[in-house]
A tleap script that builds the chain and sets N, CA, C and O, in Angstrom:
source leaprc.protein.ff14SB
mol = sequence {
  NILE ILE SER ILE LYS ASN ALA MET GLN SER
  ILE ALA ASP GLY ASP THR GLY THR ARG ILE
  PHE GLU GLU TYR LYS ASP GLU MET LYS GLU
  LEU ALA ASN GLY PHE ASN ASP MET SER GLU
  LYS LEU GLU VAL SER MET LYS SER LEU GLU
  ASP LYS THR ASN GLU GLN GLY ALA LEU LEU
  GLU ASN ILE ASN ALA GLY ILE LEU ALA ILE
  ASN TYR SER TYR GLY MET ILE MET ILE ASN
  CGLU
}
set mol.1.N position { -4.740 46.826 25.130 }
set mol.1.CA position { -5.990 46.626 23.921 }
set mol.1.C position { -5.832 47.327 22.575 }
set mol.1.O position { -6.292 46.965 21.492 }
set mol.2.N position { -5.050 48.463 22.870 }
set mol.2.CA position { -4.781 49.254 21.879 }
set mol.2.C position { -3.574 48.733 20.714 }
set mol.2.O position { -3.629 48.910 19.497 }
set mol.3.N position { -2.549 48.083 21.448 }
set mol.3.CA position { -1.724 47.333 20.544 }
set mol.3.C position { -2.102 46.073 19.879 }
set mol.3.O position { -1.451 45.566 18.965 }
set mol.4.N position { -3.319 45.533 20.444 }
set mol.4.CA position { -3.719 44.272 19.906 }
set mol.4.C position { -4.701 44.576 18.568 }
set mol.4.O position { -4.808 43.982 17.495 }
set mol.5.N position { -5.435 45.888 19.173 }
set mol.5.CA position { -6.301 46.510 18.081 }
set mol.5.C position { -5.362 46.759 16.414 }
set mol.5.O position { -5.689 46.334 15.306 }
set mol.6.N position { -4.169 47.575 16.792 }
set mol.6.CA position { -3.450 47.825 16.055 }
set mol.6.C position { -2.677 46.768 15.048 }
set mol.6.O position { -2.390 46.893 13.857 }
set mol.7.N position { -2.456 45.721 15.932 }
set mol.7.CA position { -2.160 44.359 15.288 }
set mol.7.C position { -2.988 43.814 14.235 }
set mol.7.O position { -2.586 43.395 13.150 }
set mol.8.N position { -4.237 43.858 14.671 }
set mol.8.CA position { -5.248 43.426 13.850 }
set mol.8.C position { -5.453 44.108 12.876 }
set mol.8.O position { -5.655 43.398 11.891 }
set mol.9.N position { -5.504 45.232 12.658 }
set mol.9.CA position { -5.385 46.264 11.354 }
set mol.9.C position { -4.176 46.051 10.613 }
set mol.9.O position { -4.132 46.377 9.427 }
set mol.10.N position { -3.185 45.535 11.196 }
set mol.10.CA position { -1.823 45.358 10.267 }
set mol.10.C position { -2.130 44.200 9.301 }
set mol.10.O position { -1.894 44.143 8.095 }
set mol.11.N position { -2.794 43.159 10.219 }
set mol.11.CA position { -2.869 41.766 9.388 }
set mol.11.C position { -4.096 42.091 8.402 }
set mol.11.O position { -4.092 41.614 7.267 }
set mol.12.N position { -5.106 42.877 8.834 }
set mol.12.CA position { -6.346 42.896 7.614 }
set mol.12.C position { -5.712 43.892 6.577 }
set mol.12.O position { -6.235 44.020 5.470 }
set mol.13.N position { -4.694 44.530 6.898 }
set mol.13.CA position { -3.962 45.210 5.734 }
set mol.13.C position { -2.902 44.462 4.949 }
set mol.13.O position { -2.235 45.044 4.094 }
set mol.14.N position { -2.731 43.112 5.244 }
set mol.14.CA position { -2.028 42.355 4.419 }
set mol.14.C position { -0.769 42.125 5.036 }
set mol.14.O position { 0.023 41.492 4.338 }
set mol.15.N position { -0.314 42.528 6.342 }
set mol.15.CA position { 0.962 42.174 6.713 }
set mol.15.C position { 0.867 41.012 7.746 }
set mol.15.O position { 0.682 41.256 8.938 }
set mol.16.N position { 0.998 39.714 7.256 }
set mol.16.CA position { 0.631 38.519 7.830 }
set mol.16.C position { 1.882 38.405 9.030 }
set mol.16.O position { 1.739 37.712 10.038 }
set mol.17.N position { 2.940 39.086 8.783 }
set mol.17.CA position { 3.951 38.963 9.809 }
set mol.17.C position { 3.872 39.622 11.114 }
set mol.17.O position { 4.839 39.635 11.876 }
set mol.18.N position { 2.488 40.296 11.460 }
set mol.18.CA position { 2.457 40.965 12.659 }
set mol.18.C position { 2.319 40.112 13.911 }
set mol.18.O position { 1.493 39.220 14.104 }
set mol.19.N position { 3.123 40.475 14.599 }
set mol.19.CA position { 2.953 39.695 15.984 }
set mol.19.C position { 2.952 40.869 17.343 }
set mol.19.O position { 3.473 41.982 17.265 }
set mol.20.N position { 2.382 40.429 18.328 }
set mol.20.CA position { 2.197 41.436 19.739 }
set mol.20.C position { 3.261 40.940 20.460 }
set mol.20.O position { 3.346 39.721 20.610 }
set mol.21.N position { 4.191 41.771 20.991 }
set mol.21.CA position { 5.389 41.482 21.868 }
set mol.21.C position { 5.179 42.308 23.394 }
set mol.21.O position { 6.002 42.327 24.310 }
set mol.22.N position { 3.796 42.991 23.368 }
set mol.22.CA position { 3.624 43.449 24.596 }
set mol.22.C position { 3.796 42.230 25.641 }
set mol.22.O position { 3.717 41.077 25.216 }
set mol.23.N position { 4.044 42.497 27.074 }
set mol.23.CA position { 4.098 41.606 28.261 }
set mol.23.C position { 2.579 41.735 29.011 }
set mol.23.O position { 2.322 42.602 29.846 }
set mol.24.N position { 1.678 40.756 28.571 }
set mol.24.CA position { 0.567 40.956 29.283 }
set mol.24.C position { 0.398 39.897 30.479 }
set mol.24.O position { 1.427 39.254 30.684 }
set mol.25.N position { -0.705 39.580 31.324 }
set mol.25.CA position { -1.133 38.683 32.278 }
set mol.25.C position { -2.334 38.409 32.044 }
set mol.25.O position { -3.130 39.157 31.476 }
set mol.26.N position { -2.616 37.011 32.583 }
set mol.26.CA position { -3.884 36.476 32.774 }
set mol.26.C position { -4.755 36.368 31.500 }
set mol.26.O position { -4.376 35.321 30.975 }
set mol.27.N position { -5.627 36.855 30.811 }
set mol.27.CA position { -6.427 36.725 29.916 }
set mol.27.C position { -5.900 37.888 28.623 }
set mol.27.O position { -6.411 37.907 27.503 }
set mol.28.N position { -5.226 38.443 28.898 }
set mol.28.CA position { -4.755 39.413 27.930 }
set mol.28.C position { -3.494 38.786 27.241 }
set mol.28.O position { -3.151 39.028 26.084 }
set mol.29.N position { -2.874 37.976 28.081 }
set mol.29.CA position { -1.480 37.206 27.792 }
set mol.29.C position { -2.105 36.048 26.752 }
set mol.29.O position { -1.604 35.851 25.645 }
set mol.30.N position { -3.228 35.333 27.238 }
set mol.30.CA position { -3.770 34.480 26.524 }
set mol.30.C position { -4.477 34.877 25.215 }
set mol.30.O position { -4.603 34.040 24.322 }
set mol.31.N position { -4.965 36.195 25.073 }
set mol.31.CA position { -5.199 36.537 23.839 }
set mol.31.C position { -4.121 36.804 22.598 }
set mol.31.O position { -4.131 36.470 21.414 }
set mol.32.N position { -3.110 37.624 23.486 }
set mol.32.CA position { -1.933 38.021 22.965 }
set mol.32.C position { -1.374 36.820 22.231 }
set mol.32.O position { -1.050 37.082 21.073 }
set mol.33.N position { -1.161 35.457 22.648 }
set mol.33.CA position { -0.559 34.676 22.366 }
set mol.33.C position { -1.386 33.687 21.309 }
set mol.33.O position { -0.830 32.939 20.505 }
set mol.34.N position { -2.938 33.848 21.485 }
set mol.34.CA position { -3.542 33.268 20.408 }
set mol.34.C position { -3.496 34.260 19.121 }
set mol.34.O position { -3.542 33.795 17.982 }
set mol.35.N position { -3.437 35.137 19.279 }
set mol.35.CA position { -3.201 36.423 17.991 }
set mol.35.C position { -2.003 35.767 17.386 }
set mol.35.O position { -2.040 35.221 16.283 }
set mol.36.N position { -1.079 35.828 18.041 }
set mol.36.CA position { 0.404 35.563 17.421 }
set mol.36.C position { 0.426 33.938 16.664 }
set mol.36.O position { 1.192 33.815 15.708 }
set mol.37.N position { -0.387 32.737 17.080 }
set mol.37.CA position { -0.374 31.757 16.696 }
set mol.37.C position { -1.318 31.894 15.656 }
set mol.37.O position { -0.845 31.414 14.626 }
set mol.38.N position { -2.520 32.374 15.480 }
set mol.38.CA position { -3.224 32.511 14.515 }
set mol.38.C position { -2.418 33.598 13.282 }
set mol.38.O position { -2.413 33.264 12.097 }
set mol.39.N position { -1.904 34.624 13.654 }
set mol.39.CA position { -0.972 35.200 12.775 }
set mol.39.C position { 0.027 34.418 11.965 }
set mol.39.O position { 0.113 34.574 10.747 }
set mol.40.N position { 0.826 33.527 12.680 }
set mol.40.CA position { 1.992 32.768 12.267 }
set mol.40.C position { 0.937 31.932 11.124 }
set mol.40.O position { 1.074 32.113 9.914 }
set mol.41.N position { 0.054 31.156 11.599 }
set mol.41.CA position { -0.336 30.001 10.738 }
set mol.41.C position { -1.189 30.616 9.605 }
set mol.41.O position { -1.450 29.852 8.675 }
set mol.42.N position { -1.728 32.049 9.529 }
set mol.42.CA position { -2.069 32.832 8.262 }
set mol.42.C position { -0.894 32.822 7.353 }
set mol.42.O position { -0.980 32.540 6.158 }
set mol.43.N position { 0.426 33.203 8.084 }
set mol.43.CA position { 1.525 33.687 7.333 }
set mol.43.C position { 1.923 32.435 6.648 }
set mol.43.O position { 1.984 32.502 5.421 }
set mol.44.N position { 2.224 31.227 7.253 }
set mol.44.CA position { 2.387 30.053 6.389 }
set mol.44.C position { 1.336 29.705 5.257 }
set mol.44.O position { 1.673 29.281 4.152 }
set mol.45.N position { 0.078 29.920 5.631 }
set mol.45.CA position { -0.901 29.456 4.847 }
set mol.45.C position { -0.865 30.488 3.533 }
set mol.45.O position { -1.392 30.103 2.488 }
set mol.46.N position { -0.376 31.510 3.585 }
set mol.46.CA position { -0.627 32.785 2.644 }
set mol.46.C position { 0.663 32.304 2.062 }
set mol.46.O position { 0.587 32.455 0.843 }
set mol.47.N position { 1.673 31.854 2.362 }
set mol.47.CA position { 3.109 31.528 1.688 }
set mol.47.C position { 2.761 30.179 0.906 }
set mol.47.O position { 3.182 29.986 -0.234 }
set mol.48.N position { 2.076 29.384 1.496 }
set mol.48.CA position { 1.883 28.182 0.547 }
set mol.48.C position { 0.915 28.491 -0.362 }
set mol.48.O position { 1.092 27.751 -1.330 }
set mol.49.N position { -0.021 29.211 -0.542 }
set mol.49.CA position { -1.062 29.598 -1.354 }
set mol.49.C position { -0.224 30.301 -2.558 }
set mol.49.O position { -0.402 30.044 -3.748 }
set mol.50.N position { 0.554 31.068 -2.135 }
set mol.50.CA position { 1.439 31.913 -3.050 }
set mol.50.C position { 2.284 31.037 -3.896 }
set mol.50.O position { 2.279 31.105 -5.125 }
set mol.51.N position { 3.016 30.206 -3.204 }
set mol.51.CA position { 3.866 29.113 -3.917 }
set mol.51.C position { 3.119 28.377 -4.678 }
set mol.51.O position { 3.596 28.058 -5.767 }
set mol.52.N position { 1.769 27.911 -4.324 }
set mol.52.CA position { 1.472 26.741 -5.385 }
set mol.52.C position { 0.765 27.895 -6.513 }
set mol.52.O position { 0.855 27.549 -7.691 }
set mol.53.N position { 0.153 29.079 -6.272 }
set mol.53.CA position { -0.089 29.818 -7.400 }
set mol.53.C position { 1.229 30.164 -8.277 }
set mol.53.O position { 1.068 29.864 -9.460 }
set mol.54.N position { 2.100 30.551 -8.071 }
set mol.54.CA position { 3.255 30.704 -8.805 }
set mol.54.C position { 3.584 29.252 -9.554 }
set mol.54.O position { 3.902 29.243 -10.744 }
set mol.55.N position { 3.505 28.254 -8.919 }
set mol.55.CA position { 3.813 26.942 -9.481 }
set mol.55.C position { 3.003 26.881 -10.584 }
set mol.55.O position { 3.569 26.868 -11.677 }
set mol.56.N position { 1.849 26.841 -10.550 }
set mol.56.CA position { 0.720 26.557 -11.356 }
set mol.56.C position { 0.785 27.695 -12.437 }
set mol.56.O position { 0.477 27.341 -13.575 }
set mol.57.N position { 1.096 28.846 -12.275 }
set mol.57.CA position { 1.350 29.827 -13.205 }
set mol.57.C position { 2.597 29.325 -14.127 }
set mol.57.O position { 2.491 29.404 -15.351 }
set mol.58.N position { 3.396 28.976 -13.719 }
set mol.58.CA position { 5.005 28.456 -14.604 }
set mol.58.C position { 4.431 27.300 -15.105 }
set mol.58.O position { 4.841 27.215 -16.263 }
set mol.59.N position { 3.581 26.206 -14.821 }
set mol.59.CA position { 3.111 25.189 -15.567 }
set mol.59.C position { 2.195 25.667 -16.651 }
set mol.59.O position { 2.163 25.016 -17.695 }
set mol.60.N position { 1.564 26.566 -16.540 }
set mol.60.CA position { 0.766 27.029 -17.765 }
set mol.60.C position { 1.270 27.733 -18.933 }
set mol.60.O position { 0.906 27.680 -20.107 }
set mol.61.N position { 2.357 28.529 -18.253 }
set mol.61.CA position { 2.951 29.057 -19.200 }
set mol.61.C position { 3.780 28.365 -20.042 }
set mol.61.O position { 4.155 29.036 -21.003 }
set mol.62.N position { 4.287 26.970 -19.983 }
set mol.62.CA position { 5.180 26.445 -20.386 }
set mol.62.C position { 4.287 25.107 -21.018 }
set mol.62.O position { 4.979 24.109 -21.218 }
set mol.63.N position { 3.135 25.013 -21.281 }
set mol.63.CA position { 2.194 24.033 -21.617 }
set mol.63.C position { 1.910 24.742 -23.097 }
set mol.63.O position { 1.554 25.913 -23.235 }
set mol.64.N position { 2.141 23.792 -24.174 }
set mol.64.CA position { 1.908 24.143 -25.599 }
set mol.64.C position { 0.444 24.132 -25.667 }
set mol.64.O position { -0.020 25.064 -26.325 }
set mol.65.N position { -0.456 23.266 -25.124 }
set mol.65.CA position { -1.699 23.036 -25.593 }
set mol.65.C position { -2.502 24.560 -24.905 }
set mol.65.O position { -1.994 25.312 -24.073 }
set mol.66.N position { -3.684 24.680 -25.458 }
set mol.66.CA position { -4.585 25.572 -24.755 }
set mol.66.C position { -5.231 25.197 -23.857 }
set mol.66.O position { -5.791 24.109 -23.986 }
set mol.67.N position { -5.379 25.890 -22.722 }
set mol.67.CA position { -6.152 25.419 -21.178 }
set mol.67.C position { -7.046 26.599 -20.937 }
set mol.67.O position { -6.640 27.761 -20.971 }
set mol.68.N position { -8.255 26.254 -20.697 }
set mol.68.CA position { -9.407 27.119 -20.230 }
set mol.68.C position { -9.628 26.700 -18.983 }
set mol.68.O position { -9.684 25.471 -18.920 }
set mol.69.N position { -9.811 27.390 -17.717 }
set mol.69.CA position { -10.194 27.053 -16.578 }
set mol.69.C position { -11.780 27.802 -16.197 }
set mol.69.O position { -11.920 29.018 -16.324 }
set mol.70.N position { -12.682 27.092 -15.822 }
set mol.70.CA position { -14.169 27.688 -15.540 }
set mol.70.C position { -14.134 27.364 -13.998 }
set mol.70.O position { -13.312 26.647 -13.427 }
set mol.71.N position { -15.306 28.110 -13.385 }
set mol.71.CA position { -15.684 27.838 -12.043 }
set mol.71.C position { -17.023 27.048 -12.330 }
set mol.71.O position { -17.360 26.606 -13.428 }
set mol.72.N position { -17.751 26.948 -11.100 }
set mol.72.CA position { -18.982 25.984 -11.100 }
set mol.72.C position { -20.194 26.662 -11.623 }
set mol.72.O position { -21.225 26.049 -11.899 }
set mol.73.N position { -20.003 28.264 -11.783 }
set mol.73.CA position { -21.246 28.999 -12.634 }
set mol.73.C position { -20.901 29.180 -14.262 }
set mol.73.O position { -21.504 29.909 -15.050 }
set mol.74.N position { -19.636 28.216 -14.572 }
set mol.74.CA position { -19.325 28.402 -15.697 }
set mol.74.C position { -18.744 29.785 -16.358 }
set mol.74.O position { -18.882 30.166 -17.521 }
set mol.75.N position { -18.143 30.341 -15.421 }
set mol.75.CA position { -17.483 31.673 -15.584 }
set mol.75.C position { -15.598 31.379 -15.874 }
set mol.75.O position { -14.823 30.793 -15.118 }
set mol.76.N position { -15.391 31.827 -16.809 }
set mol.76.CA position { -13.675 31.664 -16.978 }
set mol.76.C position { -12.931 32.177 -15.939 }
set mol.76.O position { -13.140 33.356 -15.651 }
set mol.77.N position { -12.151 31.590 -15.342 }
set mol.77.CA position { -11.209 31.875 -14.403 }
set mol.77.C position { -9.857 32.224 -14.785 }
set mol.77.O position { -9.239 33.204 -14.370 }
set mol.78.N position { -9.365 31.197 -15.752 }
set mol.78.CA position { -8.107 31.420 -16.292 }
set mol.78.C position { -7.945 30.812 -17.599 }
set mol.78.O position { -8.741 29.980 -18.032 }
set mol.79.N position { -6.758 31.283 -18.336 }
set mol.79.CA position { -6.732 30.838 -19.594 }
set mol.79.C position { -5.122 30.853 -19.946 }
set mol.79.O position { -4.453 31.807 -19.550 }
set mol.80.N position { -4.695 30.112 -20.464 }
set mol.80.CA position { -3.088 30.238 -21.060 }
set mol.80.C position { -3.316 30.635 -22.404 }
set mol.80.O position { -4.289 30.441 -23.133 }
set mol.81.N position { -1.931 31.397 -22.655 }
set mol.81.CA position { -2.094 32.284 -24.047 }
set mol.81.C position { -0.974 31.566 -24.900 }
set mol.81.O position { -0.749 31.930 -26.055 }
savepdb mol mol.pdb
quit
């Protein structure tokens, strides 16, 4: 349980590459495998989001026209310069 708790804290601290490598049996094995699956999916999602953010940033930096993005509350969330 301590290794699972530590792995959860690592994920919470931003280390999405964290995996559990302990040898468990029964329910603990299922829990560890589920954690590892979740961690892998989170890592892939975070990488995809990072790639899309970088792509959008590169596009905005190279557009000559002014662009202003606002959220649903009409707050400015992004502007190119």
